[in-house]
C-alpha positions as semicolon CSV with decimal commas, in nm:
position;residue;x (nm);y (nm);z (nm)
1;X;-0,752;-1,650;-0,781
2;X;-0,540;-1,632;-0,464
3;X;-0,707;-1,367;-0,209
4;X;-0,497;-1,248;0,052
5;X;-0,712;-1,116;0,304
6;X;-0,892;-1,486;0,270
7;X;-0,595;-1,614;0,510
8;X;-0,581;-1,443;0,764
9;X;-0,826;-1,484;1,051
10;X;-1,044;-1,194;1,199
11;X;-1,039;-0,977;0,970
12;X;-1,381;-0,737;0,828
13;X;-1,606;-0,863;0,603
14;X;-1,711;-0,495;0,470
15;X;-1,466;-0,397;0,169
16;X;-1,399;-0,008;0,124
17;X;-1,350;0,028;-0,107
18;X;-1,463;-0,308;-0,362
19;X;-1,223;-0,453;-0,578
20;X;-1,348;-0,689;-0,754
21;X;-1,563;-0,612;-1,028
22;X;-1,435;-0,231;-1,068
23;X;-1,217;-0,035;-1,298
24;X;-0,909;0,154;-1,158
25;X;-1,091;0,490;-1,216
26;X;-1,354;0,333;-1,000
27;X;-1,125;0,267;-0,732
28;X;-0,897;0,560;-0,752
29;X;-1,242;0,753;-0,707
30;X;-1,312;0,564;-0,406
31;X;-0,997;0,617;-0,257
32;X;-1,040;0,976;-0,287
33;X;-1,392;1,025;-0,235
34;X;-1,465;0,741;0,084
35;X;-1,108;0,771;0,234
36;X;-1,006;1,117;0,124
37;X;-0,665;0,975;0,040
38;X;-0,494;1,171;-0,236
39;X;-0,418;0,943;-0,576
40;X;-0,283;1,011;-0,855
41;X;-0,269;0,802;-1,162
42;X;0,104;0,596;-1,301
43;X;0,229;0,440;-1,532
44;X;0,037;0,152;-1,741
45;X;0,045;-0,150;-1,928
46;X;0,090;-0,213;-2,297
47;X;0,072;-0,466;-2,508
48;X;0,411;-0,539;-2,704
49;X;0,377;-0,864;-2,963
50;X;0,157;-1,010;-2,701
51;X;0,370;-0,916;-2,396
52;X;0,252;-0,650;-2,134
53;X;0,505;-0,371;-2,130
54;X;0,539;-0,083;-1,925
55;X;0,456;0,260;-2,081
56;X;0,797;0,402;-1,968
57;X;0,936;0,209;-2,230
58;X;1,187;0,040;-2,052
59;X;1,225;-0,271;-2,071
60;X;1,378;-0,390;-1,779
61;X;1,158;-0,168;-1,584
62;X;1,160;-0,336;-1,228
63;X;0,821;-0,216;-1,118
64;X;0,642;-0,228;-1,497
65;X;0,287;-0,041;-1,429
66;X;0,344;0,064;-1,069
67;X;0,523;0,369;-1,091
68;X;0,493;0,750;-1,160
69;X;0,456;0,851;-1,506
70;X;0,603;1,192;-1,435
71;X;0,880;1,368;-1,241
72;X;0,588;1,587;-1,086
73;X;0,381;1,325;-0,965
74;X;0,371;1,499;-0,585
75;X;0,169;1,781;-0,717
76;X;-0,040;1,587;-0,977
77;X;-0,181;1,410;-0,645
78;X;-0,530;1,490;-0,555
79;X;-0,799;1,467;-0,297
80;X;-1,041;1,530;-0,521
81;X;-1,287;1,253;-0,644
82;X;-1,345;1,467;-0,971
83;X;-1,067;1,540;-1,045
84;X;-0,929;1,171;-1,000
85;X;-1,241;1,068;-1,205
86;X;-1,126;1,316;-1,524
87;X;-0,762;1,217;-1,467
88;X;-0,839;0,806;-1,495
89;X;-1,115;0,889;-1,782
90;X;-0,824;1,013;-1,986
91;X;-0,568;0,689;-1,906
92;X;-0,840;0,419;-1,781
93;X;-0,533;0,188;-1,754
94;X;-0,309;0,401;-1,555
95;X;-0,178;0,273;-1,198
96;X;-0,300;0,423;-0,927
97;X;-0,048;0,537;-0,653
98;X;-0,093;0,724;-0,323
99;X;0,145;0,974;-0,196
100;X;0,285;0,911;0,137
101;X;0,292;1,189;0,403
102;X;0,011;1,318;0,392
103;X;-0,302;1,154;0,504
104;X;-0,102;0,860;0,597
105;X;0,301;0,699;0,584
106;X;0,377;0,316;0,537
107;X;0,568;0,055;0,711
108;X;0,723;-0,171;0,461
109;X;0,850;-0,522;0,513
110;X;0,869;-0,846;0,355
111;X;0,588;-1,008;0,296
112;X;0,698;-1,322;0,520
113;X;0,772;-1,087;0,807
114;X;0,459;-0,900;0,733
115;X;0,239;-1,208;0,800
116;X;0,399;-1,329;1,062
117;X;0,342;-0,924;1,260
118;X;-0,008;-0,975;1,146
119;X;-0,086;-1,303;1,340
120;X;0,132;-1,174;1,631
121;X;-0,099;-0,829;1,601
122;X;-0,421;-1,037;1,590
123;X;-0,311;-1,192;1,930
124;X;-0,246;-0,857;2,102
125;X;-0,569;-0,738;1,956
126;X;-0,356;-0,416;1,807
127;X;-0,577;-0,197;1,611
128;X;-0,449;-0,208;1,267
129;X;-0,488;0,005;0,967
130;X;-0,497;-0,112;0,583
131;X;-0,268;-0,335;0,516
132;X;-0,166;-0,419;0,131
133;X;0,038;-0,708;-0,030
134;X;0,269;-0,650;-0,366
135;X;0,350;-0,901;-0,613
136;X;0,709;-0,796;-0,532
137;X;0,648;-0,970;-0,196
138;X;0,630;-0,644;0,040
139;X;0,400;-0,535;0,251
140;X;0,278;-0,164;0,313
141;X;0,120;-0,115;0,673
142;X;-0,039;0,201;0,673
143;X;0,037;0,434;1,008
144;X;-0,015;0,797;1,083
145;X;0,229;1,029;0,932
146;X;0,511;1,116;1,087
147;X;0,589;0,779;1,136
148;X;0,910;0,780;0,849
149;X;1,100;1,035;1,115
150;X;1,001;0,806;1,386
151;X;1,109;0,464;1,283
152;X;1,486;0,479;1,291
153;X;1,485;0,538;1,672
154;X;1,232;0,351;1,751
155;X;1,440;0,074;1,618
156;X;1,758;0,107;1,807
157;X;1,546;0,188;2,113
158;X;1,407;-0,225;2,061
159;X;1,782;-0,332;2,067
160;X;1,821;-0,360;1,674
161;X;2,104;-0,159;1,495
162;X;1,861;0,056;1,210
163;X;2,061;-0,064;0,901
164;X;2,007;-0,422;1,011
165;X;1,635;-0,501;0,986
166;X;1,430;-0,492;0,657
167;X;1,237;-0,244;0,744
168;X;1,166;0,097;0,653
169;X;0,900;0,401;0,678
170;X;0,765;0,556;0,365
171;X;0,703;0,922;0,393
172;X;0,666;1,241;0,217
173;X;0,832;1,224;-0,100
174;X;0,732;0,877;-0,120
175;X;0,426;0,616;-0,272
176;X;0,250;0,313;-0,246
177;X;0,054;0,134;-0,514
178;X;-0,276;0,057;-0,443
179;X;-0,535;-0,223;-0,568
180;X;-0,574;-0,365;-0,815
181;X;-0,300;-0,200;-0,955
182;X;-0,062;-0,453;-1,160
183;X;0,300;-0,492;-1,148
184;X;0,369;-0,637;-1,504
185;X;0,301;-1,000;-1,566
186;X;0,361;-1,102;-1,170
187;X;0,026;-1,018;-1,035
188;X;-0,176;-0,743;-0,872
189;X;-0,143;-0,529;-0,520
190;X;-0,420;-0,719;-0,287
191;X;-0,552;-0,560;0,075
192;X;-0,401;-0,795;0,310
193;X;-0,615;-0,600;0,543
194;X;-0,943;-0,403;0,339
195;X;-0,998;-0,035;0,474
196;X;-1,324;-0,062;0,673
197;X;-1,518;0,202;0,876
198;X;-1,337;0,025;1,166
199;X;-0,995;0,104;1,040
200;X;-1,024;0,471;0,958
201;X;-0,844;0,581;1,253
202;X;-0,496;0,510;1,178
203;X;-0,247;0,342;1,478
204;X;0,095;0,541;1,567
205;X;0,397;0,362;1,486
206;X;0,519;0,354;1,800
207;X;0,250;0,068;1,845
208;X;0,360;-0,114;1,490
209;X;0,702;-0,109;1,525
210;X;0,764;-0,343;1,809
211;X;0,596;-0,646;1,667
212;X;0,698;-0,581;1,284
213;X;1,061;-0,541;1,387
214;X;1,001;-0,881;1,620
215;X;0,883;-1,041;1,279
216;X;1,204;-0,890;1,058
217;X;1,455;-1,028;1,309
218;X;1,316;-1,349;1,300
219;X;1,284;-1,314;0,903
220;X;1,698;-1,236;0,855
């Protein structure tokens, strides 16, 4: 299987939390527990005459097992390792998403502009948070919070009109899936960069921005 993180030079060898080898309720209890990000468990997968379906129903659902289950998904969201452990023991096959705004927002890109930022960040020696890849080719880099009120000037301050770069802050009211959760038939969220002990300490935008909107003007 195709890792990521297995392409991109420098990065930790310790893996906070594991992925292979564990069940989502493992993982969502991980989050919660070793991170004390809050989680809270998606939509899943079904098997339809040997096709995985999403448990919405919808079939044309464009992100099938990555998305909330419920309209009141904000307040289902926990910090609490037992309580993420007797929400995934109900629905072992449930998604697991994290609420942004809270203990942290994310940049998004594409995943081509992503990479590219990473190298570039490498080079400055930026410290970086988690980083994680989608099978919808985006990439979530994970910043302080705040950083969704932030990003529109900080934009136009680097010479680029807002609307005109693909790239945009997740914040409160938003979500990112996290690994291994699986978007349909096209493949699982990987860390391109694992959380580690090294990365707790999240970077402000402010030091993101410049090289990740660098990476989506070259990427138009």
């Amino acid at each position: 299987m195709f890792i990521v993180e297995d392409t991109i030079a420098g990065l930790e060898a310790a893996q906070i939390p594991k992925q292979r080898g564990e069940s989502l309720l493992d993982n969502a209890v991980r989050y919660a527990e070793e991170r004390h990000w809050d989680v809270f468990p998606g939509a899943w997968l079904e098997a339809v005459d040997g096709i995985q379906r999403c448990s919405c129903g919808d079939g044309a659902c464009s992100a099938p097992g990555a998305h909330p289950a419920r309209e009141d998904w904000a307040g289902q969201a926990t910090g609490s390792a037992t309580v993420a452990r007797r929400m995934w023991s109900k629905q072992p096959t449930a998604s697991i998403l994290l609420p942004t705004g809270r203990t942290f927002d994310a940049i998004d890109v594409p995943e081509s502009a992503g990479f590219l930022a990473l190298a570039r960040m490498e080079r400055m020696e930026l410290t970086l948070g988690p980083v994680t890849c989608t099978p919808d080719r985006r990439m979530h880099f994970f910043v302080l919070p705040g950083a969704a009120a932030k990003v529109p000037d900080l934009v136009r301050k680097l010479g680029w009109p807002s609307a005109s770069l693909d790239l945009t802050a997740l914040g409160e009211g938003s979500y990112v899936a996290a690994p291994p959760t699986r978007f349909g038939s096209r493949g699982a969220v990987q860390w391109a960069r694992r959380p580690t002990p090294a990365n707790r300490w999240l970077p402000d935008v402010e030091e993101l921005v410049p090289p990740l909107a660098y990476a989506c003007g070259r990427d138009r």
